[in-house]
Tab-separated table of C-alpha atoms and ligand atoms in Angstrom:
chain	number	residue	atom	x	y	z
V	1	MET	CA	-14.813	46.156	38.886
V	2	LYS	CA	-17.389	43.425	38.685
V	3	ALA	CA	-16.268	42.692	35.081
V	4	THR	CA	-12.603	42.487	36.152
V	5	LYS	CA	-13.487	40.096	38.921
V	6	LEU	CA	-15.459	37.945	36.516
V	7	LEU	CA	-12.548	37.937	34.103
V	8	THR	CA	-10.136	36.983	36.843
V	9	THR	CA	-12.378	34.160	37.965
V	10	ALA	CA	-12.715	32.983	34.378
V	11	SER	CA	-8.932	33.150	33.833
V	12	ILE	CA	-8.249	31.206	37.012
V	13	GLY	CA	-10.886	28.689	35.965
V	14	ALA	CA	-9.304	28.336	32.543
V	15	LEU	CA	-5.880	27.990	34.112
V	16	LEU	CA	-7.084	25.366	36.545
V	17	PHE	CA	-8.834	23.514	33.733
V	18	GLY	CA	-5.641	23.710	31.692
V	19	MET	CA	-3.577	22.545	34.631
V	20	SER	CA	-5.840	19.644	35.376
V	21	ALA	CA	-5.812	18.680	31.699
V	22	ALA	CA	-2.023	18.949	31.773
V	23	ALA	CA	-1.846	16.939	34.972
V	24	GLN	CA	-3.915	14.237	33.316
V	25	SER	CA	-1.721	13.993	30.252
V	26	ALA	CA	0.893	11.334	30.646
V	27	ASN	CA	4.079	10.071	29.080
V	28	TRP	CA	3.634	6.367	28.350
V	29	ARG	CA	6.677	4.135	27.993
V	30	TYR	CA	6.617	1.541	25.208
V	31	ALA	CA	9.445	-0.965	24.571
V	32	HIS	CA	9.906	-3.393	21.692
V	33	GLU	CA	12.474	-5.952	20.513
V	34	GLU	CA	13.746	-4.436	17.273
V	35	PHE	CA	15.771	-1.566	15.766
V	36	GLU	CA	14.772	1.735	14.206
V	37	GLY	CA	12.714	1.180	11.035
V	38	ASP	CA	12.087	-2.549	11.700
V	39	VAL	CA	8.528	-3.915	11.759
V	40	GLN	CA	7.939	-3.590	15.522
V	41	ASP	CA	9.358	-0.068	15.401
V	42	VAL	CA	7.090	0.938	12.515
V	43	PHE	CA	4.135	-0.367	14.545
V	44	ALA	CA	5.248	1.498	17.682
V	45	VAL	CA	5.787	4.768	15.797
V	46	ALA	CA	2.313	4.536	14.191
V	47	PHE	CA	0.811	3.898	17.648
V	48	LYS	CA	2.708	6.854	19.137
V	49	GLU	CA	1.659	9.188	16.319
V	50	TYR	CA	-2.003	8.280	16.745
V	51	ILE	CA	-1.908	8.803	20.513
V	52	GLU	CA	-0.066	12.118	20.230
V	53	GLU	CA	-2.325	13.436	17.456
V	54	ASN	CA	-5.492	12.504	19.317
V	55	SER	CA	-4.654	13.322	22.943
V	56	ASP	CA	-2.301	15.295	25.180
V	57	ASN	CA	-0.444	12.107	26.074
V	58	THR	CA	2.994	11.300	24.728
V	59	VAL	CA	4.613	7.933	24.055
V	60	GLN	CA	8.290	7.277	24.556
V	61	ILE	CA	9.616	4.365	22.500
V	62	TYR	CA	12.511	2.172	23.688
V	63	ARG	CA	14.165	-0.022	21.067
V	64	PHE	CA	16.197	-3.246	21.338
V	65	GLY	CA	19.000	-2.995	23.861
V	66	GLU	CA	17.956	0.314	25.411
V	67	LEU	CA	16.311	-1.470	28.337
V	68	GLY	CA	17.778	-4.949	27.915
V	69	GLU	CA	16.681	-8.126	26.177
V	70	SER	CA	13.126	-9.225	25.361
V	71	ASP	CA	12.687	-10.938	28.748
V	72	ASP	CA	13.804	-7.751	30.548
V	73	ILE	CA	11.211	-5.536	28.854
V	74	MET	CA	8.496	-8.064	29.650
V	75	GLU	CA	9.503	-8.079	33.347
V	76	GLN	CA	9.524	-4.272	33.376
V	77	THR	CA	6.013	-4.243	31.892
V	78	GLN	CA	4.673	-6.762	34.386
V	79	ALA	CA	6.212	-4.631	37.154
V	80	GLY	CA	4.458	-1.511	35.805
V	81	ILE	CA	7.696	0.322	34.922
V	82	LEU	CA	6.653	0.217	31.271
V	83	GLN	CA	3.061	0.715	30.140
V	84	PHE	CA	3.368	-1.036	26.752
V	85	VAL	CA	5.530	-3.821	25.392
V	86	ASN	CA	5.888	-5.692	22.134
V	87	GLN	CA	7.122	-9.202	22.856
V	88	SER	CA	7.062	-12.102	20.413
V	89	PRO	CA	5.586	-15.508	21.340
V	90	GLY	CA	9.077	-16.881	20.648
V	91	PHE	CA	9.982	-15.442	24.048
V	92	THR	CA	6.535	-15.255	25.712
V	93	GLY	CA	6.211	-19.028	25.215
V	94	SER	CA	8.201	-19.631	28.383
V	95	LEU	CA	5.685	-17.486	30.356
V	96	ILE	CA	2.494	-18.468	28.509
V	97	PRO	CA	3.028	-22.018	27.158
V	98	GLU	CA	0.024	-21.760	24.791
V	99	ALA	CA	1.801	-18.938	22.894
V	100	GLN	CA	4.115	-21.652	21.566
V	101	ILE	CA	1.357	-22.707	19.178
V	102	PHE	CA	3.080	-20.555	16.532
V	103	PHE	CA	6.011	-22.993	16.590
V	104	ILE	CA	4.099	-26.050	15.494
V	105	PRO	CA	5.567	-26.312	11.998
V	106	TYR	CA	3.375	-26.172	8.894
V	107	LEU	CA	0.328	-25.010	10.828
V	108	LEU	CA	0.139	-21.606	9.142
V	109	PRO	CA	-0.028	-21.327	5.352
V	110	THR	CA	2.789	-19.580	3.504
V	111	ASP	CA	0.758	-17.158	1.418
V	112	GLU	CA	0.609	-13.688	2.904
V	113	GLU	CA	-3.027	-12.995	2.043
V	114	SER	CA	-4.317	-16.040	3.959
V	115	VAL	CA	-2.062	-15.319	6.919
V	116	ILE	CA	-3.342	-11.744	7.152
V	117	GLU	CA	-6.963	-12.818	6.848
V	118	PHE	CA	-6.343	-15.391	9.560
V	119	PHE	CA	-4.972	-12.755	11.940
V	120	ASN	CA	-7.889	-10.439	11.119
V	121	THR	CA	-10.592	-13.014	11.745
V	122	SER	CA	-9.274	-15.714	14.086
V	123	GLU	CA	-11.225	-16.322	17.278
V	124	ALA	CA	-8.201	-18.091	18.788
V	125	ILE	CA	-6.048	-15.004	18.168
V	126	ASN	CA	-8.534	-12.272	18.965
V	127	GLU	CA	-10.610	-13.837	21.756
V	128	MET	CA	-8.797	-16.770	23.359
V	129	PHE	CA	-5.285	-15.344	23.573
V	130	PRO	CA	-6.339	-12.131	25.426
V	131	GLU	CA	-7.641	-14.340	28.272
V	132	LEU	CA	-4.362	-16.232	28.509
V	133	TYR	CA	-2.311	-13.027	28.589
V	134	ALA	CA	-4.657	-11.512	31.206
V	135	GLU	CA	-3.636	-14.301	33.612
V	136	GLN	CA	-0.119	-12.849	33.492
V	137	GLY	CA	-1.288	-9.280	34.192
V	138	LEU	CA	-1.154	-8.310	30.515
V	139	GLU	CA	-3.793	-6.669	28.341
V	140	LEU	CA	-3.147	-8.191	24.919
V	141	LEU	CA	-3.893	-5.495	22.355
V	142	LYS	CA	-2.738	-7.099	19.107
V	143	MET	CA	-1.055	-10.139	17.615
V	144	TYR	CA	0.357	-9.569	14.152
V	145	PRO	CA	2.591	-11.331	11.606
V	146	GLU	CA	6.009	-9.909	10.689
V	147	GLY	CA	7.094	-12.215	7.870
V	148	GLU	CA	7.622	-15.780	6.725
V	149	MET	CA	10.354	-17.649	8.578
V	150	VAL	CA	13.461	-18.443	6.571
V	151	VAL	CA	16.305	-20.619	7.848
V	152	THR	CA	19.889	-19.463	7.336
V	153	LEU	CA	22.792	-21.913	7.577
V	154	ASP	CA	26.528	-22.203	6.914
V	155	GLU	CA	25.704	-24.280	3.795
V	156	PRO	CA	22.588	-24.906	1.712
V	157	PHE	CA	20.336	-27.761	2.884
V	158	THR	CA	17.368	-29.619	1.443
V	159	SER	CA	16.614	-32.414	3.942
V	160	PRO	CA	16.488	-33.170	7.677
V	161	ASP	CA	19.603	-35.337	7.174
V	162	ASP	CA	21.552	-32.253	6.092
V	163	LEU	CA	20.738	-30.630	9.438
V	164	ARG	CA	22.322	-33.390	11.507
V	165	GLY	CA	24.964	-31.968	13.852
V	166	LYS	CA	24.021	-28.350	13.087
V	167	ASN	CA	23.470	-26.083	16.077
V	168	ILE	CA	20.500	-23.944	15.150
V	169	ARG	CA	19.709	-20.947	17.299
V	170	THR	CA	16.110	-20.764	18.441
V	171	MET	CA	14.233	-18.185	20.453
V	172	THR	CA	13.932	-19.253	24.072
V	173	ASN	CA	10.780	-21.365	24.179
V	174	PRO	CA	10.878	-25.131	24.665
V	175	LEU	CA	8.547	-26.044	21.779
V	176	LEU	CA	10.738	-24.391	19.171
V	177	SER	CA	13.563	-26.636	20.400
V	178	GLU	CA	11.274	-29.600	19.754
V	179	THR	CA	10.682	-28.372	16.202
V	180	TYR	CA	14.371	-28.212	15.384
V	181	ARG	CA	15.016	-31.536	17.099
V	182	ALA	CA	12.258	-33.003	14.910
V	183	PHE	CA	13.922	-31.384	11.874
V	184	GLY	CA	17.148	-33.281	12.681
V	185	ALA	CA	19.187	-30.351	14.068
V	186	THR	CA	20.566	-29.508	17.518
V	187	PRO	CA	18.477	-26.614	18.875
V	188	THR	CA	20.360	-23.894	20.725
V	189	PRO	CA	18.063	-21.403	22.510
V	190	LEU	CA	19.629	-17.939	22.764
V	191	PRO	CA	18.447	-14.378	23.352
V	192	TRP	CA	18.700	-12.113	20.313
V	193	GLY	CA	21.810	-10.252	21.521
V	194	GLU	CA	23.938	-13.395	21.158
V	195	VAL	CA	22.916	-14.457	17.668
V	196	TYR	CA	25.230	-12.477	15.349
V	197	GLY	CA	28.311	-13.216	17.489
V	198	GLY	CA	27.301	-16.872	17.820
V	199	LEU	CA	27.113	-17.241	14.035
V	200	GLN	CA	30.349	-15.323	13.511
V	201	THR	CA	32.313	-17.475	15.949
V	202	GLY	CA	30.723	-20.727	14.749
V	203	ILE	CA	29.097	-21.599	18.097
V	204	ILE	CA	25.901	-21.899	16.082
V	205	GLN	CA	25.650	-22.788	12.403
V	206	GLY	CA	22.228	-21.382	11.677
V	207	GLN	CA	19.048	-19.652	12.783
V	208	GLU	CA	15.551	-18.756	11.567
V	209	ASN	CA	13.975	-15.333	11.058
V	210	PRO	CA	11.951	-13.311	8.555
V	211	ILE	CA	13.941	-11.879	5.644
V	212	PHE	CA	13.587	-8.225	6.688
V	213	TRP	CA	15.384	-9.105	9.946
V	214	ILE	CA	18.058	-11.189	8.192
V	215	GLU	CA	18.717	-8.058	6.119
V	216	SER	CA	18.471	-5.399	8.822
V	217	GLY	CA	20.478	-7.392	11.378
V	218	GLY	CA	23.116	-8.279	8.740
V	219	LEU	CA	22.665	-11.990	9.519
V	220	TYR	CA	23.392	-12.936	5.895
V	221	GLU	CA	26.965	-11.672	6.409
V	222	VAL	CA	27.636	-14.497	8.874
V	223	SER	CA	25.005	-17.041	7.769
V	224	PRO	CA	24.719	-16.645	3.997
V	225	HIS	CA	22.673	-19.658	2.864
V	226	LEU	CA	18.950	-18.854	2.967
V	227	VAL	CA	16.457	-21.723	2.797
V	228	PHE	CA	12.704	-21.295	2.390
V	229	THR	CA	11.226	-24.287	4.245
V	230	GLY	CA	7.666	-22.899	4.377
V	231	HIS	CA	7.239	-24.030	7.989
V	232	GLY	CA	5.957	-20.895	9.685
V	233	TRP	CA	5.571	-17.171	10.175
V	234	PHE	CA	7.230	-14.888	12.692
V	235	THR	CA	4.399	-13.605	14.860
V	236	THR	CA	4.570	-10.924	17.475
V	237	ALA	CA	2.274	-9.345	20.071
V	238	MET	CA	1.732	-5.872	21.491
V	239	MET	CA	0.233	-5.461	24.952
V	240	ALA	CA	-0.165	-3.214	27.993
V	241	ASN	CA	0.321	-3.677	31.711
V	242	GLN	CA	-3.173	-4.684	32.753
V	243	ASP	CA	-3.389	-2.616	35.985
V	244	PHE	CA	-2.354	0.445	34.012
V	245	PHE	CA	-4.892	-0.284	31.270
V	246	ASP	CA	-7.708	-0.998	33.749
V	247	GLY	CA	-6.905	2.303	35.503
V	248	LEU	CA	-7.468	4.345	32.326
V	249	SER	CA	-10.776	6.105	31.692
V	250	GLU	CA	-13.093	4.487	29.136
V	251	GLU	CA	-12.170	7.216	26.632
V	252	GLU	CA	-8.478	6.552	27.084
V	253	GLN	CA	-8.930	2.815	26.769
V	254	GLN	CA	-10.746	3.492	23.497
V	255	LEU	CA	-7.934	5.811	22.408
V	256	VAL	CA	-5.409	3.017	23.040
V	257	ARG	CA	-7.545	0.510	21.132
V	258	ASP	CA	-7.989	2.927	18.216
V	259	ALA	CA	-4.252	3.667	18.134
V	260	THR	CA	-3.556	-0.077	18.103
V	261	GLU	CA	-5.973	-0.595	15.197
V	262	ALA	CA	-4.372	2.271	13.271
V	263	ALA	CA	-0.895	0.795	13.879
V	264	TYR	CA	-2.100	-2.672	12.827
V	265	GLU	CA	-3.558	-1.421	9.551
V	266	HIS	CA	-0.330	0.442	8.886
V	267	ILE	CA	1.818	-2.624	9.599
V	268	ILE	CA	-0.220	-4.906	7.352
V	269	ASP	CA	0.461	-2.448	4.548
V	270	HIS	CA	4.101	-2.202	5.539
V	271	ILE	CA	4.848	-5.948	5.489
V	272	SER	CA	3.309	-6.481	2.083
V	273	GLY	CA	6.221	-6.874	-0.343
V	274	LEU	CA	8.764	-6.294	2.437
V	275	ALA	CA	10.344	-9.767	2.170
V	276	ASP	CA	10.997	-9.376	-1.589
V	277	GLU	CA	12.492	-5.908	-1.107
V	278	SER	CA	14.729	-7.159	1.698
V	279	LEU	CA	15.876	-10.165	-0.341
V	280	GLU	CA	16.849	-7.837	-3.195
V	281	LYS	CA	18.904	-5.716	-0.781
V	282	ILE	CA	20.642	-8.819	0.561
V	283	GLN	CA	21.488	-10.046	-2.934
V	284	GLU	CA	22.835	-6.631	-3.908
V	285	ALA	CA	24.995	-6.508	-0.784
V	286	SER	CA	26.508	-9.999	-0.952
V	287	ASP	CA	27.799	-12.396	-3.651
V	288	GLU	CA	28.111	-15.172	-1.124
V	289	VAL	CA	24.374	-15.506	-0.440
V	290	THR	CA	22.464	-18.484	-1.861
V	291	VAL	CA	18.690	-18.872	-1.874
V	292	THR	CA	17.102	-22.334	-1.823
V	293	ARG	CA	13.353	-22.784	-2.097
V	294	LEU	CA	12.475	-26.336	-1.096
V	295	ASP	CA	10.162	-28.116	-3.537
V	296	GLU	CA	7.034	-29.978	-2.408
V	297	ASP	CA	8.829	-33.342	-1.973
V	298	GLN	CA	11.610	-31.780	0.055
V	299	ILE	CA	9.078	-29.898	2.199
V	300	GLN	CA	7.196	-33.146	2.771
V	301	ALA	CA	10.216	-34.643	4.562
V	302	PHE	CA	10.048	-31.779	7.090
V	303	ARG	CA	6.246	-31.656	7.229
V	304	GLU	CA	6.127	-35.360	8.197
V	305	ARG	CA	7.854	-34.426	11.426
V	306	ALA	CA	5.249	-31.839	12.472
V	307	PRO	CA	2.840	-34.244	14.277
V	308	GLN	CA	5.405	-35.045	16.973
V	309	VAL	CA	5.769	-31.326	17.707
V	310	GLU	CA	2.000	-30.938	17.869
V	311	GLU	CA	1.880	-33.809	20.395
V	312	ARG	CA	4.520	-32.102	22.532
V	313	PHE	CA	2.475	-28.888	22.404
V	314	ILE	CA	-0.535	-30.752	23.832
V	315	GLU	CA	1.646	-32.403	26.491
V	316	MET	CA	2.978	-28.994	27.517
V	317	THR	CA	-0.366	-27.171	27.556
V	318	GLY	CA	-3.021	-29.805	28.375
V	319	GLU	CA	-6.712	-29.332	27.736
V	320	ARG	CA	-6.452	-25.576	27.280
V	321	GLY	CA	-3.796	-25.999	24.626
V	322	GLN	CA	-5.895	-28.625	22.890
V	323	GLU	CA	-8.918	-26.286	22.814
V	324	LEU	CA	-6.786	-23.437	21.503
V	325	LEU	CA	-5.300	-25.666	18.813
V	326	GLU	CA	-8.727	-26.876	17.700
V	327	GLN	CA	-10.002	-23.296	17.433
V	328	PHE	CA	-6.793	-22.223	15.672
V	329	LYS	CA	-7.271	-24.984	13.090
V	330	ALA	CA	-10.977	-24.165	12.640
V	331	ASP	CA	-10.079	-20.489	12.095
V	332	LEU	CA	-7.456	-21.486	9.534
V	333	GLU	CA	-9.875	-23.766	7.766
V	334	ALA	CA	-12.374	-20.915	7.516
V	335	VAL	CA	-9.696	-18.869	5.713
V	336	THR	CA	-8.071	-21.469	3.475
V	337	GLY	CA	-10.988	-23.850	3.003
V	338	GLU	CA	-8.559	-26.717	3.675
V	339	GLU	CA	-8.795	-29.263	6.478
Q	401	6CS	O1	15.175	-13.636	16.461
Q	401	6CS	C1	14.912	-12.797	17.303
Q	401	6CS	O2	15.167	-12.957	18.494
Q	401	6CS	C2	14.265	-11.478	16.856
Q	401	6CS	N1	13.619	-11.612	15.586
Q	401	6CS	C3	12.763	-10.690	15.205
Q	401	6CS	C4	12.192	-10.695	13.834
Q	401	6CS	N2	12.329	-9.732	16.001
Q	401	6CS	C5	12.752	-9.603	17.396
Q	401	6CS	C6	13.357	-10.887	17.901
Q	401	6CS	O3	14.072	-10.648	19.064
């Protein structure tokens, strides 16, 4: 009798423990800006797998269009409807002006190894940016590169003069418009959902993006002339709603940080060689595509226009932007050894 009672008490205890563990497990919602198999999706899936293998929590991923445009998923995260979001500085720049630093042309080097080392070690990226995002109620978990920017146009180009009168789609931050104005073009800020149609109907004559995205979004079908200008990298950022993150236990915060690190390591592996593979796929799929790699003299004509964009960045962001830029440059110098 006594034994039965003990057993019953133990079973109820186990059940209650199980229930409370179950009650504590949560389904976290995570939205990003890309399609299945694209870089942001690969990152999100690696994050989800880590969380689900190492806890009772689950992660539900929402891809481009399922919850709206990039600005919509950011609003939903700030409102606490989503727990995690991946939004690129190309869009966050209108909310956090300092995030536009990635659009100062020719600031980042073109070689992948240096770019990755920069992201791994930069104080500006890993210490200063989290403070800026925190002011907007966001816990910045990771900034990472997706690929070198390539411009696509309705005809090949080699100089700023060739870009005169061309409407080039930009992501919706004011500094990127300055860059394309400095490059001689007419910047046309648009959300992603309008880009393919805009190119197809001729409202815009070009755009910039990493090669994997030009391939996966089929942009080369409607904008077949690819030009490597060497002016920048597509960078993105993954973050959490800060109230949600602050409300997690220390163990869960660590779990989220570990999952982010695991996803980051995975993505760095994933992007290596991705641009070459994607370019091969594009060239197999289309005879119309041309690839132009600007030589040093041609690049110089674009590079000469970078200082005016840098000045605009300082005007837009003030002392804080200046400090960030100085740190950014010092971090780059530490990686490349160049001033
Ligand atoms: O150009 C864009 O808007 C998109 N490009 C990439 C590489 N990812 C998402 C973003 O919306």
